Each structure stands twice: as structure tokens, then as C-alpha cells.
CSV table of C-alpha atoms and ligand atoms in Angstrom, one decimal:
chain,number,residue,atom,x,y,z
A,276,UNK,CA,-8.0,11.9,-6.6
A,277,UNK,CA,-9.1,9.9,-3.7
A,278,UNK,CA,-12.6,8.6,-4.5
A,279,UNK,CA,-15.5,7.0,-2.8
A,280,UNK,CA,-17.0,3.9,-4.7
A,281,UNK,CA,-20.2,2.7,-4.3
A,282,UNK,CA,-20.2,-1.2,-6.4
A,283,UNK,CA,-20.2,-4.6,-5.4
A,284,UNK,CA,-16.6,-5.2,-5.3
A,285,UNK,CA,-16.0,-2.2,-3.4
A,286,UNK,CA,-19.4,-1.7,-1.2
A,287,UNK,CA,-19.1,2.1,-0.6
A,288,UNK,CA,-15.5,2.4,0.6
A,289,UNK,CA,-13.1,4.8,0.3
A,290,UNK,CA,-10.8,4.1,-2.7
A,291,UNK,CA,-6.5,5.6,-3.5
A,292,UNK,CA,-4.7,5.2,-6.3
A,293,UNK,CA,-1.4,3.3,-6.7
A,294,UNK,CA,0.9,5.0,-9.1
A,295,UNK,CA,4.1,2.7,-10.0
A,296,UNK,CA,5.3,3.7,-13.3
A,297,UNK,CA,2.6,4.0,-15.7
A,298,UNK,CA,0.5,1.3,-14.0
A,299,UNK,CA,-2.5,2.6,-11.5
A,300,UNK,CA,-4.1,0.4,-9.0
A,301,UNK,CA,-6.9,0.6,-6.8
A,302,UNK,CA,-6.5,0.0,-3.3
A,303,UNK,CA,-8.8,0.4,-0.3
A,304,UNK,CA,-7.8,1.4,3.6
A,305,UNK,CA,-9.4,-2.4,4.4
A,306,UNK,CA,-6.6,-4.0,3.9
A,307,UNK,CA,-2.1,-3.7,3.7
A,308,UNK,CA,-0.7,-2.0,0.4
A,309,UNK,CA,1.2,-5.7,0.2
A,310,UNK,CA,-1.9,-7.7,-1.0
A,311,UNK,CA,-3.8,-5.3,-3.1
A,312,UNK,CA,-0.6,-4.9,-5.1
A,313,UNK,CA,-0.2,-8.5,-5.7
A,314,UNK,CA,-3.5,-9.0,-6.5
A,315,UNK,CA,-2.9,-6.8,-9.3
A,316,UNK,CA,0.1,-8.6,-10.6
A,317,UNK,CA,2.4,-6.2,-8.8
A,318,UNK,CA,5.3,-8.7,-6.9
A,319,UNK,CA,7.0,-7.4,-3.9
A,320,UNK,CA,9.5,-8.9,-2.3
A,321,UNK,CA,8.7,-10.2,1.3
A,322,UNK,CA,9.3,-12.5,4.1
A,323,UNK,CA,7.8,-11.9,7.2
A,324,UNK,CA,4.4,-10.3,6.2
A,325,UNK,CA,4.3,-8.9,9.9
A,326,UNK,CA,6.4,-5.6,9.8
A,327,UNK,CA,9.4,-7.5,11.6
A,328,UNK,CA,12.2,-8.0,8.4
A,329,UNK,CA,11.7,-4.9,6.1
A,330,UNK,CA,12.3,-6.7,3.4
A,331,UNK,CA,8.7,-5.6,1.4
A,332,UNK,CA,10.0,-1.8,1.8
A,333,UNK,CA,9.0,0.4,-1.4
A,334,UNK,CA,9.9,3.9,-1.5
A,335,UNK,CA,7.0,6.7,-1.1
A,336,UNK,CA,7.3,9.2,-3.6
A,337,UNK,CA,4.4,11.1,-2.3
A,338,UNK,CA,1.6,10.6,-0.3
A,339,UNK,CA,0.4,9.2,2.9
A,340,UNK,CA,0.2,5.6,4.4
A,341,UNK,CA,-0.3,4.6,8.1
A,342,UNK,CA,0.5,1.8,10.1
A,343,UNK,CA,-2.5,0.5,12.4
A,344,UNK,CA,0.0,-1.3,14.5
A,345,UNK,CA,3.5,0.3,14.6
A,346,UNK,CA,6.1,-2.0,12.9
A,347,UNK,CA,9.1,-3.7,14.8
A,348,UNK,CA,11.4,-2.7,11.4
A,349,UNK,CA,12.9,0.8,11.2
A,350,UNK,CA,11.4,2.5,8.2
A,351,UNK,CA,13.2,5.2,6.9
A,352,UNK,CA,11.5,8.9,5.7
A,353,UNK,CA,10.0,7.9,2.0
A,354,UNK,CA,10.0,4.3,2.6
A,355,UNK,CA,6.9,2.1,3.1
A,356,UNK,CA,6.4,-1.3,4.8
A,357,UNK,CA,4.3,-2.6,1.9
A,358,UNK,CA,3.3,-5.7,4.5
A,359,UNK,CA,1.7,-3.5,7.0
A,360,UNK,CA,1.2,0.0,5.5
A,361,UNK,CA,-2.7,1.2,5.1
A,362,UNK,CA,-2.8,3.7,2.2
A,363,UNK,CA,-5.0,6.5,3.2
A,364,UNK,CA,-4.4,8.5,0.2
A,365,UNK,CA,-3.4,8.5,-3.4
A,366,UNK,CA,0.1,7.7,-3.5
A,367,UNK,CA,2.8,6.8,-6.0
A,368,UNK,CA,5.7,4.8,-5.1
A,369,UNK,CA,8.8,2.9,-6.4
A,370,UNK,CA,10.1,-0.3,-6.4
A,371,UNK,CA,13.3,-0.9,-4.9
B,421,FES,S1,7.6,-8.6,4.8
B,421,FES,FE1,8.7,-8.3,6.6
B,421,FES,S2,8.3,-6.3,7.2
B,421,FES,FE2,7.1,-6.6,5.4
């Protein structure tokens, strides 16, 4: 359940839920899936950061991300570019 948080860490935005496994994280729509994930101990590979080498795809089990700026990788249906993706709902995903 998407939720709207009003503390100091999150200054009344609107908060998703990461589900990987059995671990939850909390993510806001202020920043790319990439960071918030390894702020929470969750590694991903990477190199480019910039949506350009696909290599920080996850798979989307369900739910929905966008991508303010469309990336120069192909993402397939039920992938995510972790680097550039804004989650803007609850969503679980999978490592690859
Ligand atoms: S790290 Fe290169 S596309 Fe995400």
C-alpha cells in the first residue's frame, strides 16, 4: 500500500514499497530505484548509472516505475533500469 509520510526523513512525500524476497524497502519518487536500494544494503550491479549499458536491469514482478528521461538501453516488458527508473508504486522485483 502506497503511503504518504509526514517525518523528518521523509518531509510529506509519497512513499512505495520494495518487495525483493522477504526484505521491504522504502523508496520515494525523488530519487532512481538504484540508490534507495543500495542505501538499504541492496547491491545491484551497474556501470553507467545513466540508462546507456543495461547492466543495473532487475526484473518487475508487478507494479509500475517510470522513466523521467527515456533510456538509450532497450528494456524489455518486466524489466527495470534500476539506474534511471522512478517507482511510482509499490512494486516487487527480482534480482537477476
Ligand atoms: S547502470 Fe547503465 S543503464 Fe543502469
Amino acid at each position: 500500500m502506497t503511503t504518504l509520510i509526514s517525518d523528518t526523513e521523509h518531509q510529506d512525500r509519497t512513499v512505495h514499497r520494495v518487495l525483493l524476497g522477504k526484505k521491504q524497502v522504502l523508496v520515494t519518487e525523488d530519487e532512481p530505484l538504484l540508490p534507495q536500494l543500495e542505501r538499504s544494503g541492496i547491491l545491484v550491479e551497474y556501470q553507467c548509472r545513466e540508462g546507456y549499458c543495461s547492466a543495473c536491469t532487475i526484473k518487475l514482478l508487478w507494479g509500475k516505475v517510470d522513466y523521467p528521461i527515456e533510456p538509450l538501453a532497450w528494456v524489455n516488458s518486466g524489466y527495470v533500469l534500476a539506474c534511471c527508473a522512478i517507482v511510482k508504486s509499490d512494486i516487487e522485483i527480482a534480482l537477476l
